[in-house]
PDB file of N, CA and C in Angstrom:
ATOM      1  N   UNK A  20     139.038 -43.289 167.041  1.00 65.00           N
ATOM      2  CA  UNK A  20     137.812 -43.927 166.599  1.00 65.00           C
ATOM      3  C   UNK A  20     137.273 -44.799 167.731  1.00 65.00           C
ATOM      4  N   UNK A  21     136.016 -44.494 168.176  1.00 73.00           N
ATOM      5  CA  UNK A  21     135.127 -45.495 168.987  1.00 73.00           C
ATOM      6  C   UNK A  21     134.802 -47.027 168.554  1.00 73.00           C
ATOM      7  N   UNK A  22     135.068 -48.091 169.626  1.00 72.00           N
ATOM      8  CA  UNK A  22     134.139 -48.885 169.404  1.00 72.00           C
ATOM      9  C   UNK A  22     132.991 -48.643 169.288  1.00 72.00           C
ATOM     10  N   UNK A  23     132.265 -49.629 167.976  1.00 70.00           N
ATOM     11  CA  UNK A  23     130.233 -49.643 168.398  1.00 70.00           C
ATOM     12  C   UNK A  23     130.296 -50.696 169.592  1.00 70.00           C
ATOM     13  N   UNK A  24     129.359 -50.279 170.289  1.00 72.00           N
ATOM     14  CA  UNK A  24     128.950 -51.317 171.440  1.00 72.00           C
ATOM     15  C   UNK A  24     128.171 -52.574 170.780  1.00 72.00           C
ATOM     16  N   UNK A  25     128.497 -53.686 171.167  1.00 75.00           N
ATOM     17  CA  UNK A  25     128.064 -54.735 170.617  1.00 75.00           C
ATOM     18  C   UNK A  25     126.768 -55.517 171.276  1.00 75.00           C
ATOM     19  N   UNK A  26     126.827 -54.867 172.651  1.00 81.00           N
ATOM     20  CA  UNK A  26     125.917 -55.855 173.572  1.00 81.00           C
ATOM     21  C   UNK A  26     125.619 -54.651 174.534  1.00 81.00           C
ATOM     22  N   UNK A  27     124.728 -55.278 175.454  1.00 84.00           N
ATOM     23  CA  UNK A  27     124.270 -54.449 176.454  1.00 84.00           C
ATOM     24  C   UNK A  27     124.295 -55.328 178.248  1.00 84.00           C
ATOM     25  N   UNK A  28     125.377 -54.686 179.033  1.00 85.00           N
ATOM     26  CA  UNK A  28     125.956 -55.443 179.949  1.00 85.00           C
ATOM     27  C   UNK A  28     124.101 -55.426 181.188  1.00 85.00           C
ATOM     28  N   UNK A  29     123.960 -57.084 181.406  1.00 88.00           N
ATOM     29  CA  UNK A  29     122.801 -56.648 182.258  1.00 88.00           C
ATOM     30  C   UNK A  29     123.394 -57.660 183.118  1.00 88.00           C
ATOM     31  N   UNK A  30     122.820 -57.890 184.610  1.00 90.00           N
ATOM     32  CA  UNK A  30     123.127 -58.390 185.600  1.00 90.00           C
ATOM     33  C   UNK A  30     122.144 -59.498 186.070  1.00 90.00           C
ATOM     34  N   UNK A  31     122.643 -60.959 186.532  1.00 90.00           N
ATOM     35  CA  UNK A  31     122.183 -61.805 186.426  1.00 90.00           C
ATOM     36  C   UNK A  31     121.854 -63.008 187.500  1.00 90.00           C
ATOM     37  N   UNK A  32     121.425 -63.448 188.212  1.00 94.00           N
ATOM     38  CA  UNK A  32     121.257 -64.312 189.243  1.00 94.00           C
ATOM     39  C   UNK A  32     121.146 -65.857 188.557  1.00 94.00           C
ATOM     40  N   UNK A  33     121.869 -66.613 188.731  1.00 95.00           N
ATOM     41  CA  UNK A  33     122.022 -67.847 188.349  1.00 95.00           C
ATOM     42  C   UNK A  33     122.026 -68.574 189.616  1.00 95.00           C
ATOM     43  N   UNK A  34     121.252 -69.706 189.187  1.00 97.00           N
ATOM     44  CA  UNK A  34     121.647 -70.844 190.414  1.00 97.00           C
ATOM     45  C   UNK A  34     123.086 -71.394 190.593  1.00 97.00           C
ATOM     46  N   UNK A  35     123.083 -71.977 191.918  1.00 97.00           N
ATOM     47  CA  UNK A  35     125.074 -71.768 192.384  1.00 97.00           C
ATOM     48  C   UNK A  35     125.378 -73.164 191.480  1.00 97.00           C
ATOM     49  N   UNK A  36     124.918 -74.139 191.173  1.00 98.00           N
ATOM     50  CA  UNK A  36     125.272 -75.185 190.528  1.00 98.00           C
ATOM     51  C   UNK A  36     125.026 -75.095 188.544  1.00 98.00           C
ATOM     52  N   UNK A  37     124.630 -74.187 188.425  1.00 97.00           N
ATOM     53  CA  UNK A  37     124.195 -73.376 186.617  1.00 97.00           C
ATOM     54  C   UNK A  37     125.422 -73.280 186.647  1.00 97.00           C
ATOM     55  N   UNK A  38     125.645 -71.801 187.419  1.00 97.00           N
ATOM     56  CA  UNK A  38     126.942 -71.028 187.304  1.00 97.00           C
ATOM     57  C   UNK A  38     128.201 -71.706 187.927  1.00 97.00           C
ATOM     58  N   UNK A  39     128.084 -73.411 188.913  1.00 98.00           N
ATOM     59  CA  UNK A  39     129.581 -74.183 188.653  1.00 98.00           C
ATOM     60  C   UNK A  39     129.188 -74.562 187.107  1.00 98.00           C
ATOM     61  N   UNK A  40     128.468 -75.114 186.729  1.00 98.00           N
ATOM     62  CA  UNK A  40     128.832 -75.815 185.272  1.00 98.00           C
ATOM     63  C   UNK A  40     129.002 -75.082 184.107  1.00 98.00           C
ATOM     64  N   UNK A  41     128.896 -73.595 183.958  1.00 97.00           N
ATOM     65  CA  UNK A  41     129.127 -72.688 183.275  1.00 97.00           C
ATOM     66  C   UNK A  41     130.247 -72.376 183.522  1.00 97.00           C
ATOM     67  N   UNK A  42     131.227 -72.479 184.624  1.00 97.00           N
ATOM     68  CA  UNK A  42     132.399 -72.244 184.766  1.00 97.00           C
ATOM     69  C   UNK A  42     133.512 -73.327 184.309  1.00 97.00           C
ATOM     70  N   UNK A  43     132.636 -74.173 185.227  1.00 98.00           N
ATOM     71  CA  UNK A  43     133.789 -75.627 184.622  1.00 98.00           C
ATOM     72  C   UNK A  43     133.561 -76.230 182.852  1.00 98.00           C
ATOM     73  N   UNK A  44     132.379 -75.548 182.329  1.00 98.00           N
ATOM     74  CA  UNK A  44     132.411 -75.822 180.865  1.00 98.00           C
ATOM     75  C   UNK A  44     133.444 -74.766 180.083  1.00 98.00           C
ATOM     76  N   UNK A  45     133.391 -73.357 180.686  1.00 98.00           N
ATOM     77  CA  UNK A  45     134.645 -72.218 180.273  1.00 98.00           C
ATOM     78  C   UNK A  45     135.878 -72.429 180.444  1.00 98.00           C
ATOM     79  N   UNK A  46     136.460 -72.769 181.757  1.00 98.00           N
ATOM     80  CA  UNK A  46     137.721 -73.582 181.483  1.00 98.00           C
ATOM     81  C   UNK A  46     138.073 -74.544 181.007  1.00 98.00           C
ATOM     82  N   UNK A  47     136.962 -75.344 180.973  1.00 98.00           N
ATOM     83  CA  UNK A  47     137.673 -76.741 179.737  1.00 98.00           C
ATOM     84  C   UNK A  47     137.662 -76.745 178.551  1.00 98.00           C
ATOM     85  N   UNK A  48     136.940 -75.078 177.927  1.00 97.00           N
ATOM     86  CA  UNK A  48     136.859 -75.074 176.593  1.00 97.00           C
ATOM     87  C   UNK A  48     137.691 -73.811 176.125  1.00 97.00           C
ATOM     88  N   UNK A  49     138.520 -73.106 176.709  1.00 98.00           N
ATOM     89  CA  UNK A  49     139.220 -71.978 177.283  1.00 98.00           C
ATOM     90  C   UNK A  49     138.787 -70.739 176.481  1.00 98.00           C
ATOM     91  N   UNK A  50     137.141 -70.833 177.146  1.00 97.00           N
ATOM     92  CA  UNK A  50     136.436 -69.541 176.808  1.00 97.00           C
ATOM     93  C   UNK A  50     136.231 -69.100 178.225  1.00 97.00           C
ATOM     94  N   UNK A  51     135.582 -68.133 177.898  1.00 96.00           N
ATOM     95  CA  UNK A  51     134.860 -66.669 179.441  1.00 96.00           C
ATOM     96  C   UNK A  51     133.214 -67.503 179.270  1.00 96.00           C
ATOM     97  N   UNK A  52     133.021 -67.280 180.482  1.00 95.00           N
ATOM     98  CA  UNK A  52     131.482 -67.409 180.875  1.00 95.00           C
ATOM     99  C   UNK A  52     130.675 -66.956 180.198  1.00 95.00           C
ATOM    100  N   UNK A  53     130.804 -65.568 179.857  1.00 93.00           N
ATOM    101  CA  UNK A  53     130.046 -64.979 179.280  1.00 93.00           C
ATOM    102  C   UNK A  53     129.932 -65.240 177.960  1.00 93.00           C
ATOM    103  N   UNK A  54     131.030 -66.169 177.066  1.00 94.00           N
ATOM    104  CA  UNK A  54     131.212 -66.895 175.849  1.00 94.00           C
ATOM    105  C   UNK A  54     129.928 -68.252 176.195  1.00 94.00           C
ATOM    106  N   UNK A  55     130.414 -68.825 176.958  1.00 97.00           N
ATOM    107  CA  UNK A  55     129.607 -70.059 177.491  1.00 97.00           C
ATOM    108  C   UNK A  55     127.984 -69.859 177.682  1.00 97.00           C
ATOM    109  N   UNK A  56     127.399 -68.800 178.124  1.00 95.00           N
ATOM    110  CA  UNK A  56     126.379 -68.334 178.432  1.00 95.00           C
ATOM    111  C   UNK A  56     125.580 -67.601 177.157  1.00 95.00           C
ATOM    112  N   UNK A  57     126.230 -67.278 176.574  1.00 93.00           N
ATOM    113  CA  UNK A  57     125.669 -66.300 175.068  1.00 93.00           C
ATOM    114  C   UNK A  57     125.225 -67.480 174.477  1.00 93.00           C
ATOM    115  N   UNK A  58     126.510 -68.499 174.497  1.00 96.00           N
ATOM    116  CA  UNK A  58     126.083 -69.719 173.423  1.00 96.00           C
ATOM    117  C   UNK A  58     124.955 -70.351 173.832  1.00 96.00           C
ATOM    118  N   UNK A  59     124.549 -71.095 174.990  1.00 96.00           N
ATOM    119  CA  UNK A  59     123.504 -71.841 175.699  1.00 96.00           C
ATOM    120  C   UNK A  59     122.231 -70.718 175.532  1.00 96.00           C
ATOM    121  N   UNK A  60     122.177 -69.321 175.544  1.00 95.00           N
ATOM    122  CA  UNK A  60     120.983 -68.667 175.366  1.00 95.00           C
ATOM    123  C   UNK A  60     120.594 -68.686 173.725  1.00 95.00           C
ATOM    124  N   UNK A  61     121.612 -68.257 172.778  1.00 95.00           N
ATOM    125  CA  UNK A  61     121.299 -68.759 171.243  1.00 95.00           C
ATOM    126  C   UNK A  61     120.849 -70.356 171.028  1.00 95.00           C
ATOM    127  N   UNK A  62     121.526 -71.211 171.625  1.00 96.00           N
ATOM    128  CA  UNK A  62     120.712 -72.813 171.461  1.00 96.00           C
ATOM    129  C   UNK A  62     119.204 -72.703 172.085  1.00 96.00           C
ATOM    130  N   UNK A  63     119.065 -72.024 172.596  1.00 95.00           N
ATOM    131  CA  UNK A  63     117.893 -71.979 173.690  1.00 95.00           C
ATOM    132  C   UNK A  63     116.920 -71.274 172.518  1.00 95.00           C
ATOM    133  N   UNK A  64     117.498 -69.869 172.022  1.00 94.00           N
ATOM    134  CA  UNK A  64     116.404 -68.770 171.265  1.00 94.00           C
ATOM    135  C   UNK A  64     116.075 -70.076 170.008  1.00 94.00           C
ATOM    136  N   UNK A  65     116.831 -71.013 169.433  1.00 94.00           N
ATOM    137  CA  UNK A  65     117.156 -71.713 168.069  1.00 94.00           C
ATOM    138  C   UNK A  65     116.003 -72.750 167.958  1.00 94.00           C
ATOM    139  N   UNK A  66     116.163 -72.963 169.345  1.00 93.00           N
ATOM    140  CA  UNK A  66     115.113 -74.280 169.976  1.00 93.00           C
ATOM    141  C   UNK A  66     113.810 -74.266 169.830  1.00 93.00           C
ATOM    142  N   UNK A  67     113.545 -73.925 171.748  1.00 91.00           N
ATOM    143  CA  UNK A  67     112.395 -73.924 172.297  1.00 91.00           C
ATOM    144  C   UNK A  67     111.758 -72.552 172.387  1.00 91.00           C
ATOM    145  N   UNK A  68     112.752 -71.428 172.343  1.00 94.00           N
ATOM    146  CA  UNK A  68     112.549 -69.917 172.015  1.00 94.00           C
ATOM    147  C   UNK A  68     112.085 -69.624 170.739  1.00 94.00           C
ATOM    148  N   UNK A  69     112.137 -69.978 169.811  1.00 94.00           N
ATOM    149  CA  UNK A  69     112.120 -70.168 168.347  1.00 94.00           C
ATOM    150  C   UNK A  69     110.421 -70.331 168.450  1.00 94.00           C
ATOM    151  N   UNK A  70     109.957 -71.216 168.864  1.00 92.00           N
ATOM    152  CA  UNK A  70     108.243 -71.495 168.905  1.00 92.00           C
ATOM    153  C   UNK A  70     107.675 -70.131 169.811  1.00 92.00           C
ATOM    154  N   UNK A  71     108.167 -69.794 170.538  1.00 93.00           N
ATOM    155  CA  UNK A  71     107.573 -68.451 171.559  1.00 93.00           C
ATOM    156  C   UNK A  71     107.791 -67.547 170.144  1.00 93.00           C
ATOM    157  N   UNK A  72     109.088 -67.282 169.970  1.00 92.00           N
ATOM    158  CA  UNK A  72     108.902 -66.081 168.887  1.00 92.00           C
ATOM    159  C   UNK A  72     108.119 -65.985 167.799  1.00 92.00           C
ATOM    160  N   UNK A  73     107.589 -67.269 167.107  1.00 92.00           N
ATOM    161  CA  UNK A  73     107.009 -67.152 165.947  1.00 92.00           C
ATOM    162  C   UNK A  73     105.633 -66.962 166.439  1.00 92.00           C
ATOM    163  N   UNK A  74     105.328 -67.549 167.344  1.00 93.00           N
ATOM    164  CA  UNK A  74     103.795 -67.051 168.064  1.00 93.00           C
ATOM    165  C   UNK A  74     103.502 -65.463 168.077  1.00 93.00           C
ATOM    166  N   UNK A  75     104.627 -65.523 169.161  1.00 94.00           N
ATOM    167  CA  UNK A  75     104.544 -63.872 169.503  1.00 94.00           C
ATOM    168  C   UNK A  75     104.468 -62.698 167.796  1.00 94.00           C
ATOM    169  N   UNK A  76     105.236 -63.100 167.034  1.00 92.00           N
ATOM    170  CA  UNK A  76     105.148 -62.599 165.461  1.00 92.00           C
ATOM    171  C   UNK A  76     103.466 -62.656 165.297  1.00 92.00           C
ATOM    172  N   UNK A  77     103.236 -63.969 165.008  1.00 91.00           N
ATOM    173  CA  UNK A  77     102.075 -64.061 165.324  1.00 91.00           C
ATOM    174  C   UNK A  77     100.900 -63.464 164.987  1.00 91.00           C
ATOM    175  N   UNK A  78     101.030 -62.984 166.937  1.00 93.00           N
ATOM    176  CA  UNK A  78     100.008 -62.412 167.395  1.00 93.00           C
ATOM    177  C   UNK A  78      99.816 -61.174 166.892  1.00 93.00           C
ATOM    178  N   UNK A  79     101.326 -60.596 166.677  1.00 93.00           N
ATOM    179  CA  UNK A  79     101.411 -59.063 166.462  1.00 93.00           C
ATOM    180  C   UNK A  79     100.898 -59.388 164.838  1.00 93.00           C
ATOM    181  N   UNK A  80     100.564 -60.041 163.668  1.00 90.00           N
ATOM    182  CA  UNK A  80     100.601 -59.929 162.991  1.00 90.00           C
ATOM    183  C   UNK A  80      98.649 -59.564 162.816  1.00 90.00           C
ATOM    184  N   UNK A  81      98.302 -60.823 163.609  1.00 88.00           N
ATOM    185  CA  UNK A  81      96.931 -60.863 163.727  1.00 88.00           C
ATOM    186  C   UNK A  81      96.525 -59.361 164.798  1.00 88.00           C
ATOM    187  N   UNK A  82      97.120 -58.463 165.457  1.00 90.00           N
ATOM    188  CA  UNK A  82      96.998 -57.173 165.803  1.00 90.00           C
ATOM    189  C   UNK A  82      96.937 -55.936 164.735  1.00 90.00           C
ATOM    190  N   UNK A  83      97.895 -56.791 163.688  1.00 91.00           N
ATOM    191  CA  UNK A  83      98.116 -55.561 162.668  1.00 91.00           C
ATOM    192  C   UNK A  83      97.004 -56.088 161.674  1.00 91.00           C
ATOM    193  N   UNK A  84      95.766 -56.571 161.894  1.00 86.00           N
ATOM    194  CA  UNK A  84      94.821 -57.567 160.629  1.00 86.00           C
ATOM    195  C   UNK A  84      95.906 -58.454 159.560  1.00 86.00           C
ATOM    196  N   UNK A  85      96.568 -58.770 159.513  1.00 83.00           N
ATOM    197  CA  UNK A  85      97.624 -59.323 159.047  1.00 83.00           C
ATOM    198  C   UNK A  85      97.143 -60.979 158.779  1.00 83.00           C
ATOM    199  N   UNK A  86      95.949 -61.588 158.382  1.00 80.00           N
ATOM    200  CA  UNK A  86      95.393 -62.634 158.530  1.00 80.00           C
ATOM    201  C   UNK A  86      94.537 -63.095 157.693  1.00 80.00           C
ATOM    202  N   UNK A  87      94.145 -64.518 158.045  1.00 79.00           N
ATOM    203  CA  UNK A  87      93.033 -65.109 156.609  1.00 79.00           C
ATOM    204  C   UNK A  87      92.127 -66.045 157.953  1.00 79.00           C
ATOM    205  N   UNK A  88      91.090 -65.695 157.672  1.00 84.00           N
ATOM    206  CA  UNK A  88      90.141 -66.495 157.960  1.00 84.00           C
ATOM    207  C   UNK A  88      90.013 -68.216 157.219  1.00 84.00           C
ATOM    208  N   UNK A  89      89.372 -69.069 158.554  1.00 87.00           N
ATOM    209  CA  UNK A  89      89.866 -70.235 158.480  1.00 87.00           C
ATOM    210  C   UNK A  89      88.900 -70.895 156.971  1.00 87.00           C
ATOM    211  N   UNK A  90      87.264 -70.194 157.137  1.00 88.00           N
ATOM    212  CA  UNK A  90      86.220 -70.480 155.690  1.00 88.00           C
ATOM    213  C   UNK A  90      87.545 -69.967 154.255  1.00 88.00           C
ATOM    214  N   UNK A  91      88.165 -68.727 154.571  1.00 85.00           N
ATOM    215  CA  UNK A  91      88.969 -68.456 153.171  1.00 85.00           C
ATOM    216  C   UNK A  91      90.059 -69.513 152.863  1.00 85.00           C
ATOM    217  N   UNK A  92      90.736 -69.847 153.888  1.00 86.00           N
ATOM    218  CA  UNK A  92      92.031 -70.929 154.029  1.00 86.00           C
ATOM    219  C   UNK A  92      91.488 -72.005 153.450  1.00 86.00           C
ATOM    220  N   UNK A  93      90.619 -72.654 153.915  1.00 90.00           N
ATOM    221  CA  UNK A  93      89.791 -73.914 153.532  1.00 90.00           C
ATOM    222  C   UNK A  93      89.436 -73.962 152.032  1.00 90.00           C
ATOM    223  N   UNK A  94      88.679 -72.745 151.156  1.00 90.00           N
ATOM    224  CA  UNK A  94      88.278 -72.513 150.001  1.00 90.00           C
ATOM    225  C   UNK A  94      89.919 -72.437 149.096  1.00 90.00           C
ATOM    226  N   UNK A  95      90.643 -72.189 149.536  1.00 89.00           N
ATOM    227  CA  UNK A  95      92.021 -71.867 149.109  1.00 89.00           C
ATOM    228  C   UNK A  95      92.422 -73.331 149.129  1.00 89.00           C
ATOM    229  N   UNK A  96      92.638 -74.049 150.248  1.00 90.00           N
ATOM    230  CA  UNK A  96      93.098 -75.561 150.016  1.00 90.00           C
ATOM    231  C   UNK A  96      92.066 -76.373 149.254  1.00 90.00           C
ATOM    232  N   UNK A  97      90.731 -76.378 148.766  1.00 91.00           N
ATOM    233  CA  UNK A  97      90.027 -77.054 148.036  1.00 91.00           C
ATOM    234  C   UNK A  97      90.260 -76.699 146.978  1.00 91.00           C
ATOM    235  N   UNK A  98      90.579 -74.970 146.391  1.00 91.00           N
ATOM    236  CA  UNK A  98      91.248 -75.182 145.074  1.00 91.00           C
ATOM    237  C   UNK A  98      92.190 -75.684 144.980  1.00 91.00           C
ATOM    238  N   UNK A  99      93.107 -75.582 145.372  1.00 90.00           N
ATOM    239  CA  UNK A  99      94.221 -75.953 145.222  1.00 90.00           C
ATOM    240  C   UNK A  99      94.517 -77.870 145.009  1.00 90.00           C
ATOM    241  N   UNK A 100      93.039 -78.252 145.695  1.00 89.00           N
ATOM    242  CA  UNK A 100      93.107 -79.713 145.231  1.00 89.00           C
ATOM    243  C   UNK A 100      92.253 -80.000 144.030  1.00 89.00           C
ATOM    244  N   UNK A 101      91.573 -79.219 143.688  1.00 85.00           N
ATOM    245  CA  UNK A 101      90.607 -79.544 142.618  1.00 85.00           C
ATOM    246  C   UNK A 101      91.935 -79.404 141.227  1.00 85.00           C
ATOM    247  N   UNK A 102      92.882 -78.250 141.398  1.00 80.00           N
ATOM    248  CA  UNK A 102      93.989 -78.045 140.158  1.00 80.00           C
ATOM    249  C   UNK A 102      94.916 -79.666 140.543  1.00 80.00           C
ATOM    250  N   UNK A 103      95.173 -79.541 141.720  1.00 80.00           N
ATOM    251  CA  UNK A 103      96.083 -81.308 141.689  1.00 80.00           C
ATOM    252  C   UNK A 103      95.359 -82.262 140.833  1.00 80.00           C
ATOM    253  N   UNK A 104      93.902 -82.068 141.571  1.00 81.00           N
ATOM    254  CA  UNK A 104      93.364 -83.496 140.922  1.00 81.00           C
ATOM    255  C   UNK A 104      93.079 -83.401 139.252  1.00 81.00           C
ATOM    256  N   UNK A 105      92.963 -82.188 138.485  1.00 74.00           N
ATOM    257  CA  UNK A 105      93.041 -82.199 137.319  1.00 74.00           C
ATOM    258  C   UNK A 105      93.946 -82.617 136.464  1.00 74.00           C
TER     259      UNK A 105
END
């Protein structure tokens, strides 16, 4: 029986002081780099990646007409206060 492949091996240029502190964070936590590096790119996607992706969703959504005009949005939040205020 085969492993499924889990990942896809790509090749990488890091600055020489990234890749000391990616090393010296792997031995003091007695993981592999590549443990150390997966994790710091998921904090990264969780973060500041997280706002790029939902944009990018987005856009593709407003590509697919996937959208409300801002006069409909507006008529939608004024009902919606006229039922509060009742």
């Amino acid at each position: 029986m085969t492993k499924p492949v889990l990942s896809d091996p790509i090749a990488l240029r890091l600055p020489v002081d990234v890749l000391a502190d990616i090393e010296t964070i792997a031995k003091a936590s007695d993981r592999s780099r590549s443990w150390v590096m997966v994790r710091a790119m998921r904090y990264y996607l969780a973060t500041e990646g997280k706002d790029i992706l939902e944009i990018e969703h987005a856009r593709e959504g407003m590509r697919q007409g996937k959208f409300q005009d801002m006069d409909g949005l507006l008529e939608e939040l004024e009902a919606l206060n006229k039922d509060d205020a009742a």
